[in-house]
Amino acid sequence: MVVVSWIALLFIGLPVFTLIAQAGPLVHNSYPSIIESIVTVDNVLQERKDSTKRITLDVERVTLEGALSMIAEKANLKLSFSRSEVSLSGLVTAKFRDVPVSDVLERITRGTSVVARIASDGQTILISRRIEQPLSDSAKVAVGTVSGRIIDSSTKGGVRGASVVISGTKIGTVTNTTGEFTLNRVPIGERVIAVKLFGYKSVNRAVTVSESGQGNLTISLAAVATSLAGVVTTATGTQRRVEIGNDVTKLNVDSLIKAVPVETISDLLATRVPGVYATPSSGSPGAPTKIRIRGMSSINQSNDPIVIVDGIRLASDQTKNSRNMAVPNATGNQGFLTSSPLDLIDINNVETLEVFKGPSAVALYGSDAANGVIVITTKRGKSGAARYTANISFGMESIPGKWPVNYHMWGHSKYDETIQMRCTLRVQVEGTCIPVNLISYQILDDSRRTPLGRGFSQSYSTTVSGGAGGLNYSLTGSIGSAEGMLKLPKVDAQLLRESGKSIPSWVRNPESNVRRSLGLNVGTEVGRHSNISLSSQLMHTSTAGSPLRNALTYANNAPPETDTMTSGLLTAIPNFRTKIGNQFLKYSTSLDLQSNVGPLLKTQFNIGGDWSFRNDRVSLGATECFVVTATCSNDGIFNTAENLTTVLTSNARASLPLRAGRFVSFNNSLGLNWVRNQDRTLRVNASGLAVGATSGNEAAVFTQNQMQNDRITAGVYLETVIGIANRWYLPLAIRTDAGSALGSQIAPKFPKLGLSYVLSDDNWFLSLPGASAISMLRIRGAFGSAGVQPDKSRNLRTFQSGFETINNSTVQFLSINTIGNTRLRPERSKEYEAGFDLDVLNDRISTTFTFYRKLTNDLIIDEMLPPSIAGLMNQQINLGDLKNTGIEVTVRAVPLDMNAARLSSDFSLSRNKNKLLKLGSRANGGAKPSGVAVGYPLYGYWAREVLGIYDLNEDGYISSTEYILNDSATFLGAPYPSFSLSSNQSLSLFRDITIQAFMQYEHKLTQRREEGAIRANFDPNTPLNVQAAHLYSDMNKIQTLSFFRLQELTLTYAVSPSMTPSILGSRNMRISLRASNVGLWTTYRGKDPKVNGSGGEIIEDNGVIPKPRKWQLTLSII
Amino acid sequence: MATYSINHIGSTMIKIKVYVLSLLFLGGCSLSSLVDGADTSSEVKDPAAVRTPEGAAAMYNGVKIAFARVVRGTAPDAQTINFVRLSGLFTDELRAANMNADFPIQADEGIDSRTVSNIYSQQLYQNLNNLRALSQETRGLLKEIKIADWEKKVAEVYAIEAFVTIMLADMYCSSIPLSFLNYGGDYTITEGFSTETVYERAISLFDSAKVVLSTTTSDSSGIEHFINIGRGRALLSLGEYETAASQVSAVPTSYKYQLDYTVNYPKDVAHASYFIIADKEGINGLGFVSDNDPRTATAEHTNKLIPLTFAGGIEGRLIEVEAMIHARNDEWINSLNRLRTSCISQDDCITPAPAGTGGIAGLPMMTDSSLGLPDAEKFDKRLDILFHERAYWLFLTGRRQGDLRRLIRRYGRSSSVVYPTGTWGNRGFTAYGTAVSFAIPQQEIDSNSLYNGCVSQDE
């Protein structure tokens, strides 16, 4: 099937090429078009207009004169011409079979300076000079050739696709891939060459054309700042932005981070890309951020975008195994999340980051790309002497402001007044606790007992790049460390000291994160037509944590310190002496070979891999019994989990630009993409370690478990971008995949088509009133499809292997694990996107608007399986539909542009509506996450309302039997905002001072938070309905909120070379002071609305450390 | 037909064509071959890895181990779900241990009181059907791979599936779906079948086992005896007593099909925390403790590291006795006494008594107390004696549930005189329930479009 579809694709392409060939000119000089080579013309049409003698001719690289002589001979005609008047020296290769002679003459002289015709006597072939119109009188008899190269004024590289026209004539062409062009039959004399290309300022250049021609002309084009200028990196290679029908966000990271010292890729995505919703998991160092692009598309599968670095797929799935795999769930420590693979990428080594947001843009990435694709290009070296840049940064962070207050009714035991205790309403009513004082208290605001302090961070990074002898290189090294805000509370430290226990440093400062990275890129030319480059990144991060983090949860119920208290928080956290850690080592490398085969065909081979080794560990040493109240016992544990994920990528691409006349172009690409994703995990749990034990081997209980997954996807794709008059572009493409995770008969097709029309370049538009104020206006639209694959094992009947010792003999055995579903297909998202790009007032204001509608079908759901089949409860099948609709608007304006001051303002608005349209009737309720219901957004919140209360015993307390909850839950809201608005304001003063402010507003998102010690649980004066609402319903824990945050405020001072310290030489230097999370204005009743401690799709503020306020001082040497 | 062809860059064109065709070949023709991956983890995801002699042997081992687990224990040291335990709790063999108010209610208390916990009944249902599916997959594989003695192994796997089918019929209400896996394919769901039909399905599986066994030339008597006992058991449940007796006549009394214990999954008989041997439970229960019968105190029942006899020659003799009672053959009591007093060989006896002291562990001979009674009463009396003997000979082997239900289905006894009844325990429950079988789990009703659930659990 795959082969058939390929052949079909090819046959769609060939007739198109044929049509082009018929319309194209025949060029006799060094770079004739490929089009002519495949001309096949049926002779029926020719016969209608000429009934003269037919001939067969087969000549190869003979002079035109020789060819004409042979024609005359075969047709038994005479040949008549004057060598002084016509030139017949050009070479020609031609094949005709049984073709009328007049047709042969017309064909073989087409495009030359001569015409051949049969004289009226029917016996002679007359050769004469071709007369071109319009020509000046002086030029009618003399023409020349003009050739040259169009280059980019900044990169000095050739510019493809530029229109080159002799003004006042129809003589024109378009530059080839290296920017070269040739104009034939140009009338001699003074001429003006007009060069035009979208994204560049048009150039008119006067030339003198003589019969000997004008060669080696070089014309520079200067890029102009339109929003569509430049190229983006698509699945088929580099593509001009104007040629694609999608909105793509491209960030020039290298230059961006010089102005604003952003630390991670997640930070960039969260603040600079409309349509991206980023939720941090906590404020702990190294904590991951969940990235969602244009909403969620899946219930059971990953919603993470895929990441491509230098053409190589990275293991970047944050959703899978997001938790520390060594932490036992039962200990209450399940909130520990591992570092984000995305944030392992050193931002200092990134040159550009491009975000392709939906299936309409990423169809050619196929079965895994429905959630969007993030394309990262690392730094490249440029020829020239070695240059270095460096960044040094120091940061300090803390949680600003007061925490929500907790309430406690403090009292004493009914039986013993010396026993102080908290009296909940229930024990007050029961009479076992005598209330004394209702107090409000928050341990986190108590400087002696809070486990939160200041965190510190530092980072160093340097890049060396250059090039010599055709070899370009770039080497970037970075190291950074952070110490979290979590601290051993002062009172606990004091108690430990007084008891003579030593306090290890990891208990004093239990959270830390260290990151190291080394990136290398080497590139060189191979021969005249090929380039090869090698790119490698080695990344490592080490994160440490502690159950002390749970202090925030315990703190909600922590009573105020009293005279009778003998310990602090640690007594409430008995396993706080557990060490929790995570190491992540990642290496990715990519080898890229680009070759020009002939003048037009370009090939690219790209292979590489990404290896991620992760080690999660938890240890509770029985020897570390230093806590005051803990006694040493054989309770040590040592758990480790190791995961090795290998992603191997291989790409082969060929691109072939073709032209049909001056106005129609075809950019054709054909490619193969192969990705293998292997995942191995080994978990070892050792418990019951004796005091003094130093390794897991000494454990009383020792278990291990191994898991492996291996998935391969191979896809082929074909794309043609039809360009018309440098204004209309129609990308058409299709990809088909085979995958080991799919049934053998499943080969999904992912089509893509688009339209991009720069109407501001059209004459009719320019004649409209007010058109002169518009620099550029483009309308665009796109449709595409992409998928998300199931795990490999879901389509197979799998077995569980084990060993048993039976009668002293150990045997291996298998049991059925899953029955498999051979019909399982990838989830499939179809997206329609439409919008426009508008630059007005000399590009002072640029706007983009995009509307999208994404439908995801075949959601993979756990369906209830009849247990009579194999005793298994679930089987994954394709069920359910989901819809995402939204808009994205960006406005970039320069309201102030003076010598002394320049203000640049960026605004972006994004809105996404997510709705589950259909879910199979047999979707398994047990496996289905809560918060999924047809007609509502995924992972929304519901709660049952208290309908009535009955204080039957009139004790002033609503017990668990004195209220009625609504039978059905009420929908309270979606976890993502109904819209978000962000703004980045940049004010430059005197060219060396820049102030940047980034602000964010999110409107109406709903999330759940863990309530602390609430007043309703202690205060006997609490109204009964409030008691019931707080104690027995989730209504009060779930809140729909909005917030405005001043996210970043950066002051940068550019030190002129003359003022830089002598030790640095005459270098540009920048000093930045950046404050993040500067201010928060919100309706949220918790501490910070933008935190998700669950690690999953359900947004929950479950007591983790929220986003801190951070101060960061950065010195950049450029 | 005339053609035009003008070629100025022929060689370049050839390169293009070769390149494109190469890509097509690489990408299209061999696309499928590029996606084959291999797995070697504890979760075996590669069907090719199973379709090997090693895989076939491991699958056969898997059936045997799963069979042992289903019958006598599914977890090493916890509240395990197994047929012997649930049968014992549901009948009068075992009692839930935590019947005091300080303990949370255990799921097995619902089983013991015949109010039936869905958790346990569902888990057992899953385990039994998982083993059925594993058997179906394994025999398909063994027929394909043909490892050594594959015929005997296939026959044994057929027989195991047949015994599991009997267990379903014994334990679950009438209308039992028997969905199945298609080897190398998907699955087929079925409607519910009556209890009788399920026993008949078991017999057809035994028949298939015999057909496969007939093709082997090596000694297969052990498997043949296993099959014959199974056929006898199923035929007995269908009321075909003479045929059942003829099936087991060739099985020596000394024959035993044992479920070996394994290191990880020892026999589930030592969980005093969860259940204890019952004594005269619920009015109708037998005195498994107070009778001091040596057959309930043997090491087989108390030592978790001793294999459990799932089927054996003693059951064969008991089947023959039941046929004799139906045939009004007075020899029946002698047959029972031969079991109680004769030690043909040490293997015949659980704990052989010294020669001349009166049989196994000193069991005395029984006299025929039915003599002189009217025929109908005589028949019932003899049945009482026989089922009493079955209860002790087959104690904690999972047969008690089938026997009690058979008394209702085949002999018209009332459940209130067969199963424990009256007041149960000392908390929560005040009376035994009326169920004599487990319900098919709700998920089967919700997910099997051909299945409508059982009509009643009381029959």
CSV table of C-alpha atoms in Angstrom, one decimal, chain A residues 31 86 186 243 255 278 283 366 475 479 486 510-511 549 595 668 674 719 762 853 857 862 895 1042 1105:
chain,number,residue,atom,x,y,z
A,31,TYR,CA,22.5,25.9,-17.5
A,86,VAL,CA,23.1,34.8,-38.1
A,186,VAL,CA,19.2,41.6,-23.8
A,243,GLU,CA,5.9,30.2,1.3
A,255,SER,CA,20.3,37.6,20.2
A,278,ALA,CA,3.4,26.7,30.3
A,283,GLY,CA,9.5,26.7,42.5
A,366,GLY,CA,3.8,12.4,11.0
A,475,LEU,CA,32.0,25.5,21.1
A,479,ILE,CA,27.7,25.4,34.2
A,486,LEU,CA,13.8,25.0,51.3
A,510,PRO,CA,17.9,19.8,51.0
A,511,GLU,CA,17.2,21.1,47.5
A,549,ARG,CA,9.4,19.8,50.9
A,595,SER,CA,24.9,18.3,-1.4
A,668,ASN,CA,9.6,19.8,-4.7
A,674,TRP,CA,13.1,7.0,10.4
A,719,GLU,CA,5.9,18.2,-0.9
A,762,ASP,CA,-0.2,43.1,-6.3
A,853,ARG,CA,-9.7,24.7,14.7
A,857,ASN,CA,-10.3,11.8,16.3
A,862,ASP,CA,-9.0,2.3,27.8
A,895,PRO,CA,5.5,53.9,19.2
A,1042,SER,CA,-7.7,35.5,36.9
A,1105,ILE,CA,6.7,25.6,46.6
